[in-house]
mmCIF file of C-alpha atoms and ligand atoms in Angstrom:
data_model
loop_
_atom_site.group_PDB
_atom_site.id
_atom_site.type_symbol
_atom_site.label_atom_id
_atom_site.label_comp_id
_atom_site.label_asym_id
_atom_site.label_seq_id
_atom_site.Cartn_x
_atom_site.Cartn_y
_atom_site.Cartn_z
ATOM 1 C CA MET A 1 -18.277 -14.017 11.808
ATOM 2 C CA SER A 2 -14.945 -13.102 10.332
ATOM 3 C CA ALA A 3 -13.864 -9.475 10.038
ATOM 4 C CA LYS A 4 -13.543 -7.518 6.825
ATOM 5 C CA ILE A 5 -9.866 -6.893 6.109
ATOM 6 C CA ILE A 6 -8.693 -3.283 5.762
ATOM 7 C CA ASP A 7 -6.341 -3.550 2.782
ATOM 8 C CA GLY A 8 -3.580 -1.035 3.489
ATOM 9 C CA LYS A 9 -1.746 -1.968 0.304
ATOM 10 C CA GLN A 10 -4.790 -1.118 -1.808
ATOM 11 C CA ILE A 11 -5.546 2.152 0.006
ATOM 12 C CA ALA A 12 -1.861 3.162 -0.132
ATOM 13 C CA ALA A 13 -1.781 2.381 -3.876
ATOM 14 C CA GLU A 14 -4.814 4.648 -4.433
ATOM 15 C CA ILE A 15 -3.193 7.553 -2.578
ATOM 16 C CA ARG A 16 0.120 6.994 -4.413
ATOM 17 C CA GLU A 17 -1.695 7.195 -7.764
ATOM 18 C CA GLU A 18 -3.185 10.537 -6.659
ATOM 19 C CA LEU A 19 0.276 11.750 -5.606
ATOM 20 C CA LYS A 20 1.883 10.576 -8.859
ATOM 21 C CA ALA A 21 -0.557 12.742 -10.811
ATOM 22 C CA GLU A 22 0.167 15.708 -8.522
ATOM 23 C CA VAL A 23 3.931 15.276 -8.955
ATOM 24 C CA ALA A 24 3.500 15.163 -12.751
ATOM 25 C CA GLU A 25 1.531 18.443 -12.566
ATOM 26 C CA LEU A 26 4.181 20.046 -10.354
ATOM 27 C CA LYS A 27 6.893 18.993 -12.805
ATOM 28 C CA GLU A 28 5.051 20.813 -15.587
ATOM 29 C CA GLN A 29 5.474 23.927 -13.446
ATOM 30 C CA GLY A 30 9.192 23.208 -13.047
ATOM 31 C CA VAL A 31 8.924 21.829 -9.490
ATOM 32 C CA VAL A 32 10.506 18.466 -8.619
ATOM 33 C CA PRO A 33 9.811 17.463 -4.987
ATOM 34 C CA GLY A 34 12.977 16.230 -3.228
ATOM 35 C CA LEU A 35 13.481 14.081 -0.145
ATOM 36 C CA GLY A 36 16.777 13.881 1.748
ATOM 37 C CA VAL A 37 17.155 10.509 3.449
ATOM 38 C CA ILE A 38 19.702 9.819 6.189
ATOM 39 C CA LEU A 39 20.382 6.411 7.719
ATOM 40 C CA VAL A 40 23.129 5.983 10.317
ATOM 41 C CA GLY A 41 24.349 2.432 10.938
ATOM 42 C CA GLU A 42 23.363 -1.001 9.675
ATOM 43 C CA ASP A 43 20.195 -1.972 11.544
ATOM 44 C CA PRO A 44 18.535 -4.442 9.121
ATOM 45 C CA ALA A 45 14.950 -3.299 9.773
ATOM 46 C CA SER A 46 15.927 0.370 9.296
ATOM 47 C CA GLN A 47 17.812 -0.516 6.099
ATOM 48 C CA SER A 48 14.776 -2.199 4.611
ATOM 49 C CA TYR A 49 12.467 0.705 5.633
ATOM 50 C CA VAL A 50 14.816 3.247 4.064
ATOM 51 C CA THR A 51 15.172 1.225 0.863
ATOM 52 C CA ALA A 52 11.382 0.997 0.633
ATOM 53 C CA LYS A 53 11.064 4.774 1.153
ATOM 54 C CA GLU A 54 13.574 5.500 -1.610
ATOM 55 C CA ARG A 55 11.886 3.100 -4.044
ATOM 56 C CA ALA A 56 8.503 4.648 -3.296
ATOM 57 C CA CYS A 57 9.898 8.117 -4.080
ATOM 58 C CA GLU A 58 11.185 6.868 -7.400
ATOM 59 C CA THR A 59 7.876 5.303 -8.433
ATOM 60 C CA ILE A 60 5.942 8.554 -8.005
ATOM 61 C CA GLY A 61 8.631 10.858 -9.375
ATOM 62 C CA ILE A 62 10.093 12.374 -6.175
ATOM 63 C CA PHE A 63 13.854 12.963 -6.274
ATOM 64 C CA SER A 64 15.605 11.267 -3.336
ATOM 65 C CA ASP A 65 19.047 12.098 -1.975
ATOM 66 C CA ASP A 66 20.187 8.891 -0.289
ATOM 67 C CA ASN A 67 22.775 9.126 2.509
ATOM 68 C CA ARG A 68 23.854 5.949 4.309
ATOM 69 C CA LEU A 69 26.405 6.748 6.981
ATOM 70 C CA PRO A 70 28.552 4.399 9.084
ATOM 71 C CA ALA A 71 27.473 3.563 12.660
ATOM 72 C CA ASP A 72 30.396 5.571 14.101
ATOM 73 C CA THR A 73 29.313 8.832 12.421
ATOM 74 C CA THR A 74 29.611 11.640 14.967
ATOM 75 C CA GLN A 75 26.714 13.855 15.993
ATOM 76 C CA GLU A 76 28.608 16.819 14.522
ATOM 77 C CA GLU A 77 28.934 15.119 11.138
ATOM 78 C CA LEU A 78 25.251 14.237 11.162
ATOM 79 C CA LEU A 79 24.215 17.782 12.117
ATOM 80 C CA LYS A 80 26.407 19.149 9.307
ATOM 81 C CA LEU A 81 24.559 16.997 6.786
ATOM 82 C CA VAL A 82 21.159 18.032 8.212
ATOM 83 C CA ASN A 83 22.178 21.689 7.932
ATOM 84 C CA ARG A 84 23.365 21.204 4.361
ATOM 85 C CA MET A 85 19.936 19.746 3.516
ATOM 86 C CA ASN A 86 18.196 22.590 5.377
ATOM 87 C CA ASP A 87 19.961 25.022 3.010
ATOM 88 C CA ASP A 88 19.459 23.002 -0.183
ATOM 89 C CA PRO A 89 16.476 24.278 -2.208
ATOM 90 C CA LYS A 90 16.232 20.936 -4.084
ATOM 91 C CA ILE A 91 15.399 19.200 -0.786
ATOM 92 C CA ASN A 92 11.814 19.731 0.435
ATOM 93 C CA GLY A 93 11.779 17.019 3.071
ATOM 94 C CA ILE A 94 14.398 15.601 5.431
ATOM 95 C CA LEU A 95 14.080 12.134 6.908
ATOM 96 C CA VAL A 96 16.510 10.933 9.568
ATOM 97 C CA GLN A 97 15.686 7.280 10.155
ATOM 98 C CA LEU A 98 15.210 6.405 13.838
ATOM 99 C CA PRO A 99 16.482 4.962 16.072
ATOM 100 C CA LEU A 100 19.899 6.606 15.899
ATOM 101 C CA PRO A 101 23.006 5.008 17.450
ATOM 102 C CA LYS A 102 23.243 5.529 21.237
ATOM 103 C CA HIS A 103 26.086 8.087 21.079
ATOM 104 C CA ILE A 104 23.875 10.519 19.134
ATOM 105 C CA ASP A 105 21.342 12.760 20.878
ATOM 106 C CA GLU A 106 18.173 12.063 18.913
ATOM 107 C CA ALA A 107 16.314 15.100 20.260
ATOM 108 C CA ALA A 108 19.150 17.427 19.201
ATOM 109 C CA VAL A 109 19.095 16.030 15.667
ATOM 110 C CA LEU A 110 15.314 16.334 15.315
ATOM 111 C CA LEU A 111 15.518 19.905 16.615
ATOM 112 C CA ALA A 112 18.127 20.753 13.959
ATOM 113 C CA ILE A 113 15.788 19.887 11.071
ATOM 114 C CA ASP A 114 14.101 22.939 9.521
ATOM 115 C CA PRO A 115 10.449 22.587 10.690
ATOM 116 C CA ASP A 116 9.382 23.515 7.131
ATOM 117 C CA LYS A 117 11.223 20.398 5.857
ATOM 118 C CA ASP A 118 10.238 18.126 8.752
ATOM 119 C CA VAL A 119 8.187 15.647 6.713
ATOM 120 C CA ASP A 120 8.337 13.125 9.579
ATOM 121 C CA GLY A 121 6.479 15.609 11.812
ATOM 122 C CA PHE A 122 8.860 14.923 14.725
ATOM 123 C CA HIS A 123 10.198 18.477 15.293
ATOM 124 C CA PRO A 124 8.750 19.938 18.529
ATOM 125 C CA MET A 125 7.372 22.862 16.482
ATOM 126 C CA ASN A 126 5.252 20.507 14.376
ATOM 127 C CA VAL A 127 4.329 18.348 17.378
ATOM 128 C CA GLY A 128 3.116 21.482 19.198
ATOM 129 C CA LYS A 129 1.181 22.779 16.197
ATOM 130 C CA MET A 130 -0.504 19.400 15.786
ATOM 131 C CA MET A 131 -1.483 19.393 19.450
ATOM 132 C CA VAL A 132 -3.157 22.811 19.313
ATOM 133 C CA GLY A 133 -4.856 21.936 16.012
ATOM 134 C CA GLU A 134 -2.818 24.222 13.735
ATOM 135 C CA LYS A 135 -1.710 23.211 10.246
ATOM 136 C CA ALA A 136 1.453 21.105 10.589
ATOM 137 C CA PHE A 137 3.277 18.184 9.040
ATOM 138 C CA LEU A 138 1.557 15.201 10.623
ATOM 139 C CA PRO A 139 3.690 12.195 11.599
ATOM 140 C CA CYS A 140 3.438 9.491 8.949
ATOM 141 C CA THR A 141 2.348 6.356 10.799
ATOM 142 C CA PRO A 142 -0.376 8.079 12.888
ATOM 143 C CA ASN A 143 -1.605 9.928 9.806
ATOM 144 C CA GLY A 144 -1.626 6.619 7.928
ATOM 145 C CA VAL A 145 -3.830 5.140 10.670
ATOM 146 C CA VAL A 146 -6.264 8.065 10.430
ATOM 147 C CA GLN A 147 -6.390 7.762 6.612
ATOM 148 C CA LEU A 148 -7.104 4.017 6.856
ATOM 149 C CA LEU A 149 -10.063 4.735 9.147
ATOM 150 C CA LEU A 150 -11.332 7.571 6.941
ATOM 151 C CA ARG A 151 -11.040 5.681 3.663
ATOM 152 C CA SER A 152 -12.642 2.562 5.184
ATOM 153 C CA GLY A 153 -15.673 4.624 6.233
ATOM 154 C CA VAL A 154 -15.125 4.114 9.960
ATOM 155 C CA GLU A 155 -16.952 6.783 12.008
ATOM 156 C CA THR A 156 -14.551 8.159 14.613
ATOM 157 C CA ALA A 157 -16.761 10.996 15.890
ATOM 158 C CA GLY A 158 -17.979 10.034 19.354
ATOM 159 C CA ALA A 159 -16.310 6.622 19.109
ATOM 160 C CA HIS A 160 -14.253 5.322 22.008
ATOM 161 C CA VAL A 161 -10.723 4.776 20.685
ATOM 162 C CA VAL A 162 -8.294 2.865 22.885
ATOM 163 C CA VAL A 163 -4.646 3.374 21.911
ATOM 164 C CA VAL A 164 -2.182 0.854 23.343
ATOM 165 C CA GLY A 165 1.358 2.243 23.465
ATOM 166 C CA ARG A 166 2.718 5.714 24.262
ATOM 167 C CA SER A 167 5.670 6.149 21.891
ATOM 168 C CA ASN A 168 6.449 9.571 20.454
ATOM 169 C CA ILE A 169 6.270 8.073 16.941
ATOM 170 C CA VAL A 170 2.844 6.420 17.175
ATOM 171 C CA GLY A 171 0.872 6.237 20.447
ATOM 172 C CA LYS A 172 1.058 9.828 21.666
ATOM 173 C CA PRO A 173 0.511 11.488 18.268
ATOM 174 C CA VAL A 174 -2.288 9.175 17.090
ATOM 175 C CA ALA A 175 -4.175 9.719 20.362
ATOM 176 C CA ASN A 176 -3.768 13.445 19.903
ATOM 177 C CA MET A 177 -4.849 13.465 16.272
ATOM 178 C CA LEU A 178 -7.999 11.468 16.985
ATOM 179 C CA LEU A 179 -9.212 13.800 19.717
ATOM 180 C CA GLN A 180 -8.933 16.922 17.550
ATOM 181 C CA LYS A 181 -12.114 18.788 16.647
ATOM 182 C CA LYS A 182 -12.131 17.943 12.935
ATOM 183 C CA GLU A 183 -13.220 15.448 10.297
ATOM 184 C CA GLY A 184 -11.706 12.008 10.800
ATOM 185 C CA ALA A 185 -11.279 12.696 14.532
ATOM 186 C CA ASN A 186 -13.643 13.874 17.340
ATOM 187 C CA ALA A 187 -13.114 10.606 19.205
ATOM 188 C CA THR A 188 -13.067 9.914 22.939
ATOM 189 C CA VAL A 189 -9.542 8.615 23.445
ATOM 190 C CA THR A 190 -8.045 6.389 26.126
ATOM 191 C CA LEU A 191 -4.252 5.998 25.988
ATOM 192 C CA CYS A 192 -2.955 2.812 27.635
ATOM 193 C CA HIS A 193 0.674 1.862 28.263
ATOM 194 C CA THR A 194 2.948 -0.513 30.150
ATOM 195 C CA ARG A 195 1.844 0.844 33.544
ATOM 196 C CA THR A 196 -1.895 0.670 32.801
ATOM 197 C CA LYS A 197 -3.749 -1.450 35.356
ATOM 198 C CA ASP A 198 -6.004 -4.100 33.766
ATOM 199 C CA LEU A 199 -5.441 -3.345 30.079
ATOM 200 C CA ALA A 200 -8.274 -5.701 29.068
ATOM 201 C CA PHE A 201 -10.779 -3.625 31.092
ATOM 202 C CA HIS A 202 -10.033 -0.694 28.793
ATOM 203 C CA THR A 203 -9.722 -2.561 25.482
ATOM 204 C CA ARG A 204 -13.070 -4.346 26.023
ATOM 205 C CA GLN A 205 -14.805 -0.965 25.999
ATOM 206 C CA ALA A 206 -13.199 0.151 22.751
ATOM 207 C CA ASP A 207 -15.091 0.760 19.516
ATOM 208 C CA ILE A 208 -11.693 1.142 17.845
ATOM 209 C CA ILE A 209 -8.396 -0.311 19.097
ATOM 210 C CA ILE A 210 -5.054 1.006 17.868
ATOM 211 C CA ALA A 211 -2.361 -1.458 18.895
ATOM 212 C CA ALA A 212 1.109 0.076 19.034
ATOM 213 C CA SER A 213 2.776 -1.683 21.951
ATOM 214 C CA GLY A 214 5.628 -3.332 20.046
ATOM 215 C CA TRP A 215 4.840 -6.826 21.386
ATOM 216 C CA PRO A 216 3.159 -9.766 19.638
ATOM 217 C CA ASN A 217 -0.178 -10.906 21.113
ATOM 218 C CA THR A 218 -0.671 -7.775 23.232
ATOM 219 C CA ILE A 219 -4.317 -7.879 22.120
ATOM 220 C CA THR A 220 -6.054 -11.268 22.311
ATOM 221 C CA ALA A 221 -9.665 -12.207 21.508
ATOM 222 C CA ASP A 222 -10.805 -12.133 25.166
ATOM 223 C CA MET A 223 -9.737 -8.467 25.317
ATOM 224 C CA VAL A 224 -12.082 -7.135 22.612
ATOM 225 C CA LYS A 225 -15.821 -6.698 22.166
ATOM 226 C CA ASP A 226 -17.786 -7.990 19.174
ATOM 227 C CA GLY A 227 -17.767 -5.617 16.209
ATOM 228 C CA VAL A 228 -14.606 -3.746 17.200
ATOM 229 C CA VAL A 229 -12.385 -2.069 14.566
ATOM 230 C CA VAL A 230 -8.727 -3.037 15.038
ATOM 231 C CA ILE A 231 -5.737 -1.194 13.606
ATOM 232 C CA ASP A 232 -2.503 -3.093 14.220
ATOM 233 C CA VAL A 233 0.594 -0.891 14.030
ATOM 234 C CA GLY A 234 2.974 -3.605 15.277
ATOM 235 C CA VAL A 235 5.798 -5.015 13.162
ATOM 236 C CA ASN A 236 7.498 -7.789 15.131
ATOM 237 C CA ARG A 237 9.928 -10.387 13.841
ATOM 238 C CA VAL A 238 9.239 -13.863 15.256
ATOM 239 C CA GLU A 239 11.424 -16.877 14.525
ATOM 240 C CA ASP A 240 10.038 -19.147 11.835
ATOM 241 C CA ALA A 241 12.249 -21.978 10.590
ATOM 242 C CA SER A 242 9.839 -22.687 7.744
ATOM 243 C CA ARG A 243 10.714 -19.340 6.136
ATOM 244 C CA GLU A 244 13.859 -18.912 4.081
ATOM 245 C CA ARG A 245 14.888 -15.779 6.015
ATOM 246 C CA GLY A 246 14.248 -17.536 9.366
ATOM 247 C CA TYR A 247 11.523 -15.205 10.635
ATOM 248 C CA ARG A 248 8.088 -13.875 9.818
ATOM 249 C CA LEU A 249 6.422 -10.568 10.606
ATOM 250 C CA VAL A 250 3.508 -10.368 13.040
ATOM 251 C CA GLY A 251 1.665 -7.428 14.547
ATOM 252 C CA ASP A 252 0.742 -6.666 18.165
ATOM 253 C CA VAL A 253 -2.658 -8.345 17.764
ATOM 254 C CA ASP A 254 -3.480 -12.059 17.746
ATOM 255 C CA PHE A 255 -4.885 -11.679 14.230
ATOM 256 C CA GLU A 256 -6.329 -15.172 13.717
ATOM 257 C CA GLU A 257 -8.402 -15.078 16.916
ATOM 258 C CA VAL A 258 -9.321 -11.380 17.016
ATOM 259 C CA LYS A 259 -10.550 -11.349 13.397
ATOM 260 C CA GLU A 260 -13.366 -13.713 14.449
ATOM 261 C CA LYS A 261 -14.810 -11.003 16.723
ATOM 262 C CA ALA A 262 -13.856 -7.794 14.922
ATOM 263 C CA ALA A 263 -15.875 -5.997 12.235
ATOM 264 C CA LEU A 264 -12.755 -4.625 10.531
ATOM 265 C CA ILE A 265 -9.084 -5.405 11.050
ATOM 266 C CA THR A 266 -5.726 -4.593 9.437
ATOM 267 C CA PRO A 267 -3.340 -7.427 8.574
ATOM 268 C CA VAL A 268 0.427 -7.456 9.207
ATOM 269 C CA PRO A 269 2.058 -7.083 6.778
ATOM 270 C CA GLY A 270 -0.164 -5.172 4.349
ATOM 271 C CA GLY A 271 -2.050 -2.928 6.783
ATOM 272 C CA VAL A 272 -0.489 0.171 8.325
ATOM 273 C CA GLY A 273 3.016 -0.439 6.882
ATOM 274 C CA PRO A 274 2.365 0.715 3.296
ATOM 275 C CA MET A 275 0.507 3.773 4.640
ATOM 276 C CA THR A 276 3.515 5.102 6.598
ATOM 277 C CA ILE A 277 5.610 5.509 3.467
ATOM 278 C CA THR A 278 2.652 6.892 1.539
ATOM 279 C CA MET A 279 2.092 9.666 4.086
ATOM 280 C CA LEU A 280 5.807 10.512 3.897
ATOM 281 C CA LEU A 281 5.401 10.982 0.135
ATOM 282 C CA PHE A 282 2.271 13.055 0.809
ATOM 283 C CA ASN A 283 4.156 15.360 3.206
ATOM 284 C CA THR A 284 7.068 15.724 0.783
ATOM 285 C CA VAL A 285 4.774 16.761 -2.077
ATOM 286 C CA GLU A 286 2.956 19.166 0.277
ATOM 287 C CA SER A 287 6.294 20.649 1.386
ATOM 288 C CA ALA A 288 7.363 21.198 -2.246
ATOM 289 C CA ARG A 289 4.063 22.967 -2.911
ATOM 290 C CA ARG A 290 4.527 25.229 0.106
ATOM 291 C CA ALA A 291 8.148 26.016 -0.831
ATOM 292 C CA HIS A 292 6.965 27.238 -4.254
ATOM 293 C CA GLY A 293 3.916 29.112 -3.007
ATOM 294 C CA LEU A 294 1.543 26.525 -4.546
ATOM 295 C CA ALA A 295 -0.048 25.186 -1.333
HETATM 296 N N1 GUN B 1 11.538 4.690 12.724
HETATM 297 C C1 GUN B 1 10.372 4.037 12.858
HETATM 298 N N2 GUN B 1 9.365 4.717 12.281
HETATM 299 C C2 GUN B 1 9.908 5.832 11.762
HETATM 300 C C3 GUN B 1 9.377 6.926 11.026
HETATM 301 O O1 GUN B 1 8.173 7.036 10.753
HETATM 302 N N3 GUN B 1 10.282 7.877 10.665
HETATM 303 C C4 GUN B 1 11.601 7.798 10.975
HETATM 304 N N4 GUN B 1 12.395 8.786 10.598
HETATM 305 N N5 GUN B 1 12.126 6.808 11.655
HETATM 306 C C5 GUN B 1 11.283 5.819 12.041
#
């Protein structure tokens, strides 16, 4: 039996429609949510992500302040811009696209962002609040994963979720969010990584697999049980001469094989990707509400 596809594009479009209506209401009260976007350097994947984020802002009525800086921008210059945005009342959210060039201390930059404008949820203050279950800006990709599960009617309470990958952007936060005592969570979570012994032993026990390893074919059909729910966070470029641009995008899961055993699965592209940007818009609108005492 072939799995039902979780359509991230469709779910993201529904949430964006909800947000568009909220932004229109806020505008009637004189509030225009604003997002400050900073990209340092010319990494092609980062450029396309940032362009997509800016376009998404435009379509729902969020003002975006676009800043594309050369790769040799100094840390001081970058911190100056972050501080200017911290002080700018028109900016409700600040997004510094990662990764940053090697000569810049990423942790120092994330720490400089006002936690009340940290719509990426990467500031240690927000990470800590999330971990202890306090209200915080939740990081966008993990929150997108949780929303996909919720809106697809997947029961996470008591389910065994196996997360593959321990990045600060996806693996660690999504594991943490799913073990919280609240709706859309309450799972038993196993977090696997590059030093895990016998990965397949763990993934075969999973009711839900969240693949965020950053490598194609990390999860193959022999590694999953029948009826599993699979969320594929991977975005990997693999060479493909038949495509005009010379590559195609694949996830971390062997989609064609695994979909024959899974109950539900996300495609790549069109699964988690559209949700990441949507949750960024969600956080920016929420931040604007809070800034104006409307939350
Ligand atoms: N790089 C990869 N994912 C993300 C993200 O969600 N936010 C930022 N700022 N950079 C990223």
